[in-house]
Tab-separated table of C-alpha atoms in Angstrom:
chain	number	residue	atom	x	y	z
A	10	MET	CA	106.341	-36.653	39.740
A	11	VAL	CA	103.684	-35.942	37.267
A	12	LYS	CA	100.834	-33.846	38.343
A	13	LEU	CA	97.420	-34.544	36.750
A	14	THR	CA	93.634	-33.643	37.365
A	15	LEU	CA	91.005	-36.132	37.463
A	16	PHE	CA	87.647	-34.666	36.517
A	17	GLY	CA	84.799	-36.518	37.866
A	18	THR	CA	81.646	-35.971	40.292
A	19	LEU	CA	80.035	-37.724	43.148
A	20	GLY	CA	78.020	-40.639	42.510
A	21	CYS	CA	79.966	-41.598	39.229
A	22	HIS	CA	80.884	-45.263	39.552
A	23	LEU	CA	83.180	-44.874	36.580
A	24	CYS	CA	85.062	-42.182	38.395
A	25	GLU	CA	85.364	-44.463	41.452
A	26	ASP	CA	86.479	-47.171	39.161
A	27	ALA	CA	89.170	-44.675	37.671
A	28	GLU	CA	90.421	-43.661	41.184
A	29	LEU	CA	91.153	-47.364	41.940
A	30	ILE	CA	93.074	-47.580	38.688
A	31	ILE	CA	94.990	-44.527	39.367
A	32	ALA	CA	95.988	-45.740	42.909
A	33	GLU	CA	97.715	-48.582	41.253
A	34	CYS	CA	100.077	-46.184	39.443
A	35	GLU	CA	103.369	-44.867	40.702
A	36	GLY	CA	104.790	-41.420	39.916
A	37	ILE	CA	101.919	-39.370	39.663
A	38	LYS	CA	99.967	-36.982	41.896
A	39	VAL	CA	96.380	-36.571	41.134
A	40	GLU	CA	94.062	-33.650	42.154
A	41	THR	CA	90.229	-34.694	41.856
A	42	ILE	CA	87.978	-31.887	40.789
A	43	ASP	CA	84.223	-32.326	41.026
A	44	ILE	CA	82.795	-30.957	37.713
A	45	ALA	CA	79.547	-29.991	39.398
A	46	GLU	CA	81.605	-27.036	41.023
A	47	GLN	CA	81.809	-25.030	37.784
A	48	GLU	CA	79.424	-24.694	34.792
A	49	GLN	CA	82.339	-24.768	32.323
A	50	TRP	CA	83.511	-28.111	33.610
A	51	GLN	CA	79.985	-29.569	33.353
A	52	GLU	CA	79.580	-28.372	29.917
A	53	LYS	CA	82.978	-29.919	28.675
A	54	TYR	CA	83.144	-33.096	30.724
A	55	ALA	CA	79.526	-33.996	31.694
A	56	ILE	CA	79.204	-37.003	29.278
A	57	ARG	CA	82.962	-37.639	29.163
A	58	ILE	CA	83.946	-38.230	32.849
A	59	PRO	CA	86.129	-39.576	34.223
A	60	VAL	CA	88.922	-37.690	32.344
A	61	LEU	CA	92.678	-37.506	33.306
A	62	TYR	CA	94.031	-34.094	32.583
A	63	HIS	CA	97.606	-32.775	32.406
A	64	PRO	CA	97.290	-28.991	33.164
A	65	GLU	CA	100.939	-28.134	31.790
A	66	THR	CA	100.070	-29.472	28.240
A	67	GLU	CA	96.110	-29.529	28.376
A	68	LYS	CA	96.245	-33.109	27.137
A	69	GLU	CA	93.751	-35.427	28.213
A	70	LEU	CA	93.218	-39.108	28.577
A	71	GLY	CA	89.457	-40.073	28.514
A	72	TRP	CA	87.856	-43.016	29.976
A	73	PRO	CA	87.981	-46.043	29.573
A	74	PHE	CA	91.501	-46.502	30.725
A	75	ALA	CA	93.555	-48.917	32.610
A	76	SER	CA	96.955	-48.602	34.434
A	77	ALA	CA	98.834	-49.416	31.174
A	78	ASP	CA	97.250	-46.452	29.401
A	79	ILE	CA	97.940	-44.095	32.294
A	80	GLU	CA	101.567	-45.394	32.164
A	81	GLY	CA	101.598	-44.597	28.431
A	82	PHE	CA	100.021	-41.340	28.885
A	83	ILE	CA	102.789	-40.313	31.309
A	84	LYS	CA	105.430	-41.347	29.023
A	85	GLU	CA	103.957	-39.384	26.337
A	86	LEU	CA	103.899	-36.392	28.652
A	87	THR	CA	107.456	-36.776	29.782
A	88	HIS	CA	108.850	-37.230	26.278
A	89	ASP	CA	107.409	-34.271	24.505
């Protein structure tokens, strides 16, 4: 199981779309983090959300993405 973080915020329709796409994917566990909780996240992700982030490698998958993009991202993470 690959653990990822989804950076987003409340009221972000793209973040809601991303959550629906992520729900279609198997083999991942996603923690959703609201960027409004920390200034550093706001500065880094404010105009980029939603962003999928892999904490172990610090690799990111930025929006827009589809389930196939997430699957490719996971393959890249597990084959490094």
